[in-house]
Coordinates of C-alpha atoms in Angstrom, one line a residue:
X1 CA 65.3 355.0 73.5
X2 CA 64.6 352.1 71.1
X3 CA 64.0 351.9 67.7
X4 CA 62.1 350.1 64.9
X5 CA 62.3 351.1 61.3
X6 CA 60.0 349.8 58.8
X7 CA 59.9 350.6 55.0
X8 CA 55.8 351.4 53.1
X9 CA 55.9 350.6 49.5
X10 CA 52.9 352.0 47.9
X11 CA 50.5 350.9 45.3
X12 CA 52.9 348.8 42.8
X13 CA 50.1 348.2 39.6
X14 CA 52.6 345.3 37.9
X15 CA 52.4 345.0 35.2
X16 CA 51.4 348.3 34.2
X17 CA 53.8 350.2 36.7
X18 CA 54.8 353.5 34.4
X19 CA 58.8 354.2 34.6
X20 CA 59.6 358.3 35.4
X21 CA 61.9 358.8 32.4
X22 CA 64.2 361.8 33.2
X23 CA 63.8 364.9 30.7
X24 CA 65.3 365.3 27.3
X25 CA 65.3 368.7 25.7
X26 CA 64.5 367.0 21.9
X27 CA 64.5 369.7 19.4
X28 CA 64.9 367.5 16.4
X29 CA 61.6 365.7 16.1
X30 CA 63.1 363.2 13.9
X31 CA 66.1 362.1 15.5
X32 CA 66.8 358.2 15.7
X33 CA 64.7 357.3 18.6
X34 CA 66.7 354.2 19.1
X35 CA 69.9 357.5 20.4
X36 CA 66.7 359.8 22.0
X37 CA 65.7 356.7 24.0
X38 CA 69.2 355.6 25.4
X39 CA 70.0 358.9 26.5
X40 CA 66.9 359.2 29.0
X41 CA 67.3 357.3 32.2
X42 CA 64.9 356.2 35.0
X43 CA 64.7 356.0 38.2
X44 CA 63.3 352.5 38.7
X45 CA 65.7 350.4 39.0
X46 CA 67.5 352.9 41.8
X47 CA 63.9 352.6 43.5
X48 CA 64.3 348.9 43.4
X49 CA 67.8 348.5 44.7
X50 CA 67.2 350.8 47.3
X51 CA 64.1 348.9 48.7
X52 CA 66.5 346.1 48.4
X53 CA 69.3 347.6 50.2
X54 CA 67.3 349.1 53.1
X55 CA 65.1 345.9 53.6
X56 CA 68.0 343.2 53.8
X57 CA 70.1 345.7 55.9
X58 CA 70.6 345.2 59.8
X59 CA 68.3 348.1 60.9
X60 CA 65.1 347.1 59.1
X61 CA 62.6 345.2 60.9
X62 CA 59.9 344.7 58.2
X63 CA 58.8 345.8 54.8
X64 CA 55.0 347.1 54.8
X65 CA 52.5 347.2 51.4
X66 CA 49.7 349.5 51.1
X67 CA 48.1 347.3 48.3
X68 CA 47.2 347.9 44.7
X69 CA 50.2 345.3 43.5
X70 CA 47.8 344.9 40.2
X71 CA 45.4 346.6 38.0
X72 CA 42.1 346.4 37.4
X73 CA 41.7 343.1 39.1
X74 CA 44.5 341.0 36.7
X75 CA 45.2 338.2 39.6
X76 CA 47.1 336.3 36.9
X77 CA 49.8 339.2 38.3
X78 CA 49.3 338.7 41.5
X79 CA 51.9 335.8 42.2
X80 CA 54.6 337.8 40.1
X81 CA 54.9 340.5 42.6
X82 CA 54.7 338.2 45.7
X83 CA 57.9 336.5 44.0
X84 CA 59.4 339.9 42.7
X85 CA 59.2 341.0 46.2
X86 CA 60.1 338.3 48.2
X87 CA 63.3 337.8 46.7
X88 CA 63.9 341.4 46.7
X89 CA 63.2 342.3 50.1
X90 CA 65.0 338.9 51.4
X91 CA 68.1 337.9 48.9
X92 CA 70.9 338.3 51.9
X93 CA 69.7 335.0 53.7
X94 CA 69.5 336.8 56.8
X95 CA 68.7 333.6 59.4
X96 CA 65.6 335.3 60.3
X97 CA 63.9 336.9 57.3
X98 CA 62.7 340.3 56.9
X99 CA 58.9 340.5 57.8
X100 CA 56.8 341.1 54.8
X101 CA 53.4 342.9 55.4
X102 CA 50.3 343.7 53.1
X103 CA 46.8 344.8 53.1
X104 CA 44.8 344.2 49.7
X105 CA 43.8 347.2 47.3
X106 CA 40.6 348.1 45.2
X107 CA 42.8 346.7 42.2
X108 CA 44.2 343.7 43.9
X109 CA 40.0 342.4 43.7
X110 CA 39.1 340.4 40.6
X111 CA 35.5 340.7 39.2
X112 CA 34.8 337.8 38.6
X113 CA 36.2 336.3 42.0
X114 CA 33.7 338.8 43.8
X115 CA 31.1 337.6 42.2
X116 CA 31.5 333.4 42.2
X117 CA 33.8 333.5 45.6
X118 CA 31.7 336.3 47.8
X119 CA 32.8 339.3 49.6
X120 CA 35.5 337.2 51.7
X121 CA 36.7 334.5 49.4
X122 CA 37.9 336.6 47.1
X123 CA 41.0 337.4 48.5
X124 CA 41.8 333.6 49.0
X125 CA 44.4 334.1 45.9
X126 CA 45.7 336.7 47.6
X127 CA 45.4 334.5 51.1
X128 CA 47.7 331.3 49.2
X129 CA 50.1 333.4 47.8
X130 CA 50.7 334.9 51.3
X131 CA 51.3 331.4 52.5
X132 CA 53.3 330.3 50.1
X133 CA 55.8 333.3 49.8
X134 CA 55.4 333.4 53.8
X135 CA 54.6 336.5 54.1
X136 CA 52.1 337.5 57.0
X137 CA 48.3 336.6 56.6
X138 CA 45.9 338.9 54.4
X139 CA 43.4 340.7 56.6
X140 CA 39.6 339.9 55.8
X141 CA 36.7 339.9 58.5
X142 CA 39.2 340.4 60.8
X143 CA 42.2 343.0 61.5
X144 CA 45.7 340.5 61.3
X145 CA 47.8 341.6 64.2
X146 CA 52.0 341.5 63.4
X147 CA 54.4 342.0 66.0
X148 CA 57.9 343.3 64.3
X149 CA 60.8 342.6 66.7
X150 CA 63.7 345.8 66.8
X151 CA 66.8 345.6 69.5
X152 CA 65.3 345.3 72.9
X153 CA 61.7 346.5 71.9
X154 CA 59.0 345.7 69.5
X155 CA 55.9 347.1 67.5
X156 CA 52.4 346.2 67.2
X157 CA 51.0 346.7 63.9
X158 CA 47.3 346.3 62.9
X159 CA 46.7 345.3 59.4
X160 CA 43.2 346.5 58.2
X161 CA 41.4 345.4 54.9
X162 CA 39.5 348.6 53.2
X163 CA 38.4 346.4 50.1
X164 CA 36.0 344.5 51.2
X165 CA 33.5 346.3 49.1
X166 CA 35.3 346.3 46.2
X167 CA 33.4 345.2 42.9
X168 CA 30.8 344.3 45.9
X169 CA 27.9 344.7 43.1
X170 CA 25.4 345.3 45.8
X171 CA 26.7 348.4 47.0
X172 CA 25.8 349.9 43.9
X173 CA 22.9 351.9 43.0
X174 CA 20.4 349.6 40.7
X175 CA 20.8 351.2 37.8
X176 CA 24.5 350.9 37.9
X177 CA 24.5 347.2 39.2
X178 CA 22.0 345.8 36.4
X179 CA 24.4 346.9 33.9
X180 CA 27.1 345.3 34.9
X181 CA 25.5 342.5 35.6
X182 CA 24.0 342.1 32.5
X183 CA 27.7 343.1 30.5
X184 CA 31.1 341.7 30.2
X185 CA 32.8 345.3 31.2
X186 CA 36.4 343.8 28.7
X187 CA 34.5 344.1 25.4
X188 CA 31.5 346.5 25.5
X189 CA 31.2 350.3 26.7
X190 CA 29.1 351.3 28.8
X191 CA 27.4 354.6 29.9
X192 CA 27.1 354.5 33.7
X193 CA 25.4 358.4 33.8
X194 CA 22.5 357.2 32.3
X195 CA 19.6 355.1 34.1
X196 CA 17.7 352.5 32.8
X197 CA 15.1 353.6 30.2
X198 CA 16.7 356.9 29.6
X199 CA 17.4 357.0 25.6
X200 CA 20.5 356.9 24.5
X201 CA 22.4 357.5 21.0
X202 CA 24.2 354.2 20.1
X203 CA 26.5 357.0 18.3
X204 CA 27.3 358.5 21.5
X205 CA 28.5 356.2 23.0
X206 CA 31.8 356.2 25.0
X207 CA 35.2 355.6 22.5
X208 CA 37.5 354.6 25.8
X209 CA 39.1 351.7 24.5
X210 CA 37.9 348.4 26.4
X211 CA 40.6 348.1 28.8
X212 CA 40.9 351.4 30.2
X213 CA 37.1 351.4 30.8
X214 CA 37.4 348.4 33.0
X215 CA 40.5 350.2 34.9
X216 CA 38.2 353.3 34.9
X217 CA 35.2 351.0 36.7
X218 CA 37.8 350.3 39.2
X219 CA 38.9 354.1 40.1
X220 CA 34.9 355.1 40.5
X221 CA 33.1 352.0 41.4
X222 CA 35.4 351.2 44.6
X223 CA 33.3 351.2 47.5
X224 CA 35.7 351.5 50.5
X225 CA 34.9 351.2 54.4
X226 CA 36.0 349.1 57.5
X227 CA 33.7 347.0 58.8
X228 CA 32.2 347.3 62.0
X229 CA 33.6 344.2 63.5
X230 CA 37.1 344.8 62.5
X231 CA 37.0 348.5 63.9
X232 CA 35.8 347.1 66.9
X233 CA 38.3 343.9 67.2
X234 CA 41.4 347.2 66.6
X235 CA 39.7 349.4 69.6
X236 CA 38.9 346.1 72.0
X237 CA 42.7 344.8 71.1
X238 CA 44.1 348.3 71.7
X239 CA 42.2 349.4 75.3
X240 CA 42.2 345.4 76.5
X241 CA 46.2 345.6 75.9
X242 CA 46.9 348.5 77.6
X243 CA 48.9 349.6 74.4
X244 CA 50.0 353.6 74.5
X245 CA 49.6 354.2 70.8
X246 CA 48.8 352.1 67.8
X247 CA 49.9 351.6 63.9
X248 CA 47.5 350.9 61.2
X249 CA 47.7 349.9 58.0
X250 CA 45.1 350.1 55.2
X251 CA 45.0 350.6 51.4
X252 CA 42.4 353.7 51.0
X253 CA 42.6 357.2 52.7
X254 CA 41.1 358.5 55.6
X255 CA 40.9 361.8 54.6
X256 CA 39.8 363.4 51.3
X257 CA 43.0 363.3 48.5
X258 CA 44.5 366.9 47.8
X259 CA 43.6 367.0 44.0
X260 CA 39.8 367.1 43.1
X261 CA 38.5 363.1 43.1
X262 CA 35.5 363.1 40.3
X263 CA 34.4 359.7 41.6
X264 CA 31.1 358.7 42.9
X265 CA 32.5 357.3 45.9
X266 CA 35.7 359.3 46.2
X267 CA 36.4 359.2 50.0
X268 CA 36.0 355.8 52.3
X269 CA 32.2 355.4 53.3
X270 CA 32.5 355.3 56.9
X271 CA 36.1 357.4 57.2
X272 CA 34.5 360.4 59.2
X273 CA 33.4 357.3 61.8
X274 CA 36.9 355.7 61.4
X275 CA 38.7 359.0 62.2
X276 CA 36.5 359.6 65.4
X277 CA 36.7 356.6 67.0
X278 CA 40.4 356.6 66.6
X279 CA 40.9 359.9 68.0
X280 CA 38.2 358.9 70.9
X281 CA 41.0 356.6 71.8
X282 CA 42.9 359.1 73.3
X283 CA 46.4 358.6 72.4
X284 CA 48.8 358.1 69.2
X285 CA 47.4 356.5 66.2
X286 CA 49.4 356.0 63.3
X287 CA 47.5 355.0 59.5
X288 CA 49.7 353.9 56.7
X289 CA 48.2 354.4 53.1
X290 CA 48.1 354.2 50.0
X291 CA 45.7 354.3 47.1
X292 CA 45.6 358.0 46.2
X293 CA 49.3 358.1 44.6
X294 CA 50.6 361.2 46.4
X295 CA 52.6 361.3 49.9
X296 CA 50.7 363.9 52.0
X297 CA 51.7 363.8 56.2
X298 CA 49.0 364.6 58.0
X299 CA 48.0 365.1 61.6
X300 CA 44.3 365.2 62.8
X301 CA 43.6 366.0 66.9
X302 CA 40.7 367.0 68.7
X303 CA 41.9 369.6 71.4
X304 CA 38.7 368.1 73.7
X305 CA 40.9 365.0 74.2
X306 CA 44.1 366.1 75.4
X307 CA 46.5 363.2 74.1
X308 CA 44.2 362.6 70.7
X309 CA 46.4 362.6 67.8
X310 CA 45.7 360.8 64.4
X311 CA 48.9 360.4 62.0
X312 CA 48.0 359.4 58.4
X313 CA 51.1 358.9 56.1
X314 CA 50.5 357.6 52.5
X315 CA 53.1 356.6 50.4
X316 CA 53.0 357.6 46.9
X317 CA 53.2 355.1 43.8
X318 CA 56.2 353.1 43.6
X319 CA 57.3 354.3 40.6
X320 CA 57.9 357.4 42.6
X321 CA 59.8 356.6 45.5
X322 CA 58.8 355.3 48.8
X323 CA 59.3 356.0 52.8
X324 CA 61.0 354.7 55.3
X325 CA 60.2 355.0 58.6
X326 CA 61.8 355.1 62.2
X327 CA 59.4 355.0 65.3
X328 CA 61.4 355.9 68.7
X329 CA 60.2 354.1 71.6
X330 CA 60.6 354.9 75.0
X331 CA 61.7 352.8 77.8
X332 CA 58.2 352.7 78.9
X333 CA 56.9 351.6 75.7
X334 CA 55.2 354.8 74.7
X335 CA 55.4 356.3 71.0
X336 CA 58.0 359.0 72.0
X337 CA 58.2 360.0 67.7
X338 CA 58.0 359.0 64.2
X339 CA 60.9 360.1 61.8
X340 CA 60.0 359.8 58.0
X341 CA 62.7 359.2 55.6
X342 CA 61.1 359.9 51.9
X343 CA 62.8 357.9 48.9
X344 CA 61.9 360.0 46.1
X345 CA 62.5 359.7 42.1
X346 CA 63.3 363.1 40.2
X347 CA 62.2 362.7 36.8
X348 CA 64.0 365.5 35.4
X349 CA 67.4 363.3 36.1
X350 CA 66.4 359.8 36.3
X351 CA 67.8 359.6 39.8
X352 CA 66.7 358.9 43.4
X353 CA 67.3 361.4 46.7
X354 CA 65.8 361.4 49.8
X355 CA 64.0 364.1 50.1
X356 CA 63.7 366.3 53.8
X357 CA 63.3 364.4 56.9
X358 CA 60.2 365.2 58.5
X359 CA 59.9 364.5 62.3
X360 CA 56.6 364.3 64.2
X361 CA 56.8 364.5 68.2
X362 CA 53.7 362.5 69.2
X363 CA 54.7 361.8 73.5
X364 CA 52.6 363.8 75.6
X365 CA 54.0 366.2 78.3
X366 CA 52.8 364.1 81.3
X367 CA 54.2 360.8 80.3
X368 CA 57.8 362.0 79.4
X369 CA 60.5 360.3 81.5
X370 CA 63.2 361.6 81.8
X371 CA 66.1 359.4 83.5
X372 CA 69.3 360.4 85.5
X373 CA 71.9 360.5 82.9
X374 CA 69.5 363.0 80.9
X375 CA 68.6 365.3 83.1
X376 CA 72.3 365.3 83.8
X377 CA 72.5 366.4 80.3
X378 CA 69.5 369.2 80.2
X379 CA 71.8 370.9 83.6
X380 CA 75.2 371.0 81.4
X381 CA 73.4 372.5 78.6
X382 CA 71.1 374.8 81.0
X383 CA 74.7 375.9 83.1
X384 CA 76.6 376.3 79.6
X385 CA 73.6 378.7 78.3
X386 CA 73.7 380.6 81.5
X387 CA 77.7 381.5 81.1
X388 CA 77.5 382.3 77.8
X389 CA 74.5 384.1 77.7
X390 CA 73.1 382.5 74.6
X391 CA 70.0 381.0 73.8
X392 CA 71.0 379.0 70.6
X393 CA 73.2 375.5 71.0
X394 CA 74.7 373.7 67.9
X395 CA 74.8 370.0 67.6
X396 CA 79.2 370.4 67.4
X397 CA 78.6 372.6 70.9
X398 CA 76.0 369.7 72.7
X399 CA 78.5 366.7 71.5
X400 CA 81.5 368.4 73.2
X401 CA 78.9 369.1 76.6
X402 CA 77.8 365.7 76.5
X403 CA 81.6 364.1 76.0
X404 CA 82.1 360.1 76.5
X405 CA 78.4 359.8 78.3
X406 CA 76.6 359.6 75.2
X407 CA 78.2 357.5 72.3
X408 CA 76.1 356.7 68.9
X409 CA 72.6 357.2 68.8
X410 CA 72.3 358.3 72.5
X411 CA 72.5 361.7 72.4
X412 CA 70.2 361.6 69.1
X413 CA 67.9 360.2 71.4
X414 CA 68.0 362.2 75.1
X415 CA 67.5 365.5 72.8
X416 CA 64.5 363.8 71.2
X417 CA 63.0 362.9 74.6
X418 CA 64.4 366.3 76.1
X419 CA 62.2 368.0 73.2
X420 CA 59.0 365.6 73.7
X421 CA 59.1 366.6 77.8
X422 CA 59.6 369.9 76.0
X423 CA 62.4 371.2 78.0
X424 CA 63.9 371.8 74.9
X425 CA 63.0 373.1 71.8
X426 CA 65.1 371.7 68.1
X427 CA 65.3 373.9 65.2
X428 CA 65.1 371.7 62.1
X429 CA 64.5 368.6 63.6
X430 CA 62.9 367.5 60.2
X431 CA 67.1 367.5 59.3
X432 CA 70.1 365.4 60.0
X433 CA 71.1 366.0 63.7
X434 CA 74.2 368.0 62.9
X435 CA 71.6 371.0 61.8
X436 CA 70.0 370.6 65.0
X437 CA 69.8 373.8 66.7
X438 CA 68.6 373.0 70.2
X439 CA 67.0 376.5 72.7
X440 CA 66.3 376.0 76.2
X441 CA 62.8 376.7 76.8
X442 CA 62.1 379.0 80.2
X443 CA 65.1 380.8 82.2

């Protein structure tokens, strides 16, 4: 079994990235805040540190953003981040540097690029900064495909641009669209729930200070999709190279955000489309995300397609952790699993944890391999269960059956494959291995 473990920071919005300040039980009211505000602590900086540690370590094989590294379109930001980032993520001097990955976000467009540069050009900031930080190439027409090299194996990764239709004025419905066109959104307010000719009370007017109205334009005038020609260029690349899974990456969500969205375009346009022609696939797909600010795992199949499975993982905002993740390969090349790691800040302390594992088996039955040395294995443990008469093995118990045969990670990795050809069944896999509690499945 191979590895390759990759880190997804989500949306970043420098310089406007809120710090979790841990709790303070202030009675007094009136105390010096100057003492009140050095006794909180954040979590930030451990955040930081840690993206720094994990990405300049040995075992991490790139470092992947969801987008959003601004707000509200303020590409004056923009080259800030790719320097924060890049010296971050590669201050060890590593001979080969760690591979740096992004897709743009709705706030990552500026206004007035979309409207003098077009609907491609205006991530050509975005596409020099890239260049000049070398990080890998922004996605725009077309998918970017990134090949992240682990020990003895590798992984594909397809980055996907959602944002095309972002501040794409056209999208919008006429009413809405004349009045921005016909405004500068910084300095006047402006009621988008009325249409034209409808009167309206100068006194009633919206109060939202200018520059969280623009920031609210770009929450509910985002107009998310993938366009046809890069959803076609991911499924020809995918079928025409024989690949047995894929990853994606893309800013926006694929499926509808667990709290309420009141947004006129609150989900991607075409996501139902997306969704379908990735499970139509018929194997492993993986999405990386962003853009909603919470962490949900979830897994989407259609039991008509046997080996269908769709994996969407979003990472939450940086400001409250982010996830590392570990894809197990087998020798074949086939997805075998994804293990996600979640770096998370707790506010009421100021520090960071990470949180419970969660594991996700994706290998079906009928390509499991199983080689020599672990079969081997799978008839200690079955002869060992039928002398003692149990049904429950403990990690301690399936070192000692295993002995010199399987040093490191290699017993880690024959249970794993053991439990994808499901011979096996783990308890707790979502845990560190020495919780395992592995059951033989049958007599």
């Amino acid at each position: 079994m191979r590895r390759v473990r990759i880190l997804q920071i989500g949306d970043i919005h420098y310089p406007g990235w809120r710090l979790h300040q841990s709790n303070l039980d202030a009675k007094d009211r009136q105390f010096a805040p100057g003492i009140t505000d050095g006794l909180r602590r954040s979590s930030f900086p451990a955040i930081l540190r840690k993206i720094g540690q994990l990405s300049t370590g040995p075992s991490c094989h790139g470092v992947v953003f969801v987008g959003d590294f601004t707000t509200a379109g303020r590409s004056e930001y923009l080259e800030g981040v790719f320097r924060h980032f890049t010296l971050l993520c590669r201050r060890n001097g590593k001979e080969i540097e760690t591979p740096l990955l992004f897709v743009p976000g709705n706030h990552d467009v500026n206004r007035a690029d979309a409207r003098d540069l077009g609907r491609l050009e205006k991530f050509r900031a975005m596409a020099q900064l890239a260049a000049k930080y070398r990080w890998e190439k922004v996605p725009s027409e077309q998918p970017v495909q990134v090949k992240l090299t682990g020990k003895d194996c590798s992984l594909d990764l397809t980055l996907l641009n959602t944002a095309v239709g972002s501040w794409e004025l056209h999208n919008l419905p006429e009413f809405l669209r004349d009045k921005l066109q016909a405004a500068n959104t910084h300095t006047a307010a402006l009621d988008l729930g009325s249409f034209s000719g409808t009167d309206i009370d100068p006194s009633a007017a919206p109060t939202v200070p200018p520059a969280k109205l623009v920031e609210q334009y770009y929450g509910q005038l985002d107009t998310p999709y993938v366009m046809p020609q890069m959803l076609d260029a991911v499924q020809r690349t995918l079928d025409e190279g024989n690949a047995t899974f894929g990853v994606l990456v893309g800013h926006h969500n694929l499926l509808p955000q667990k709290i309420p969205r009141i947004s006129p375009y609150g989900e991607m346009l075409n996501a139902g489309f997306v969704r379908s022609q990735m499970l139509s696939l018929n194997r492993p797909i993986v999405y990386l995300h962003g853009h909603i600010h919470q962490d949900p795992v979830e897994v989407v199949s259609d039991p008509r397609i046997p080996d269908s499975k769709l994996i969407l993982i979003s990472a939450p905002e940086i400001k409250d952790g982010f996830n590392e993740i570990v894809f197990y390969l087998s020798e074949q090349d086939d997805l075998v699993g994804i293990r996600l790691i979640p770096h998370r800040a707790k506010s009421e302390d100021g520090t960071l944890v990470e949180a419970a594992h969660c594991f996700i088996s994706t290998l079906s039955p009928s390509r499991a391999s199983i080689d020599s040395r672990t079969f081997d294995l799978f008839r200690r443990l079955r002869q060992h269960k039928e002398e003692r008469s149990g049904d429950l093995l403990f990690w301690n118990e399936v070192q000692h059956l295993a002995g010199s045969d399987f040093e490191g990670e290699a017993l880690e990795d024959a249970l794993i494959m053991l439990h994808a050809s499901h011979l096996i069944e783990i308890d707790d896999l979502n845990k560190p291995n020495k919780s395992w509690r592995i059951q033989l499945k049958g007599k």
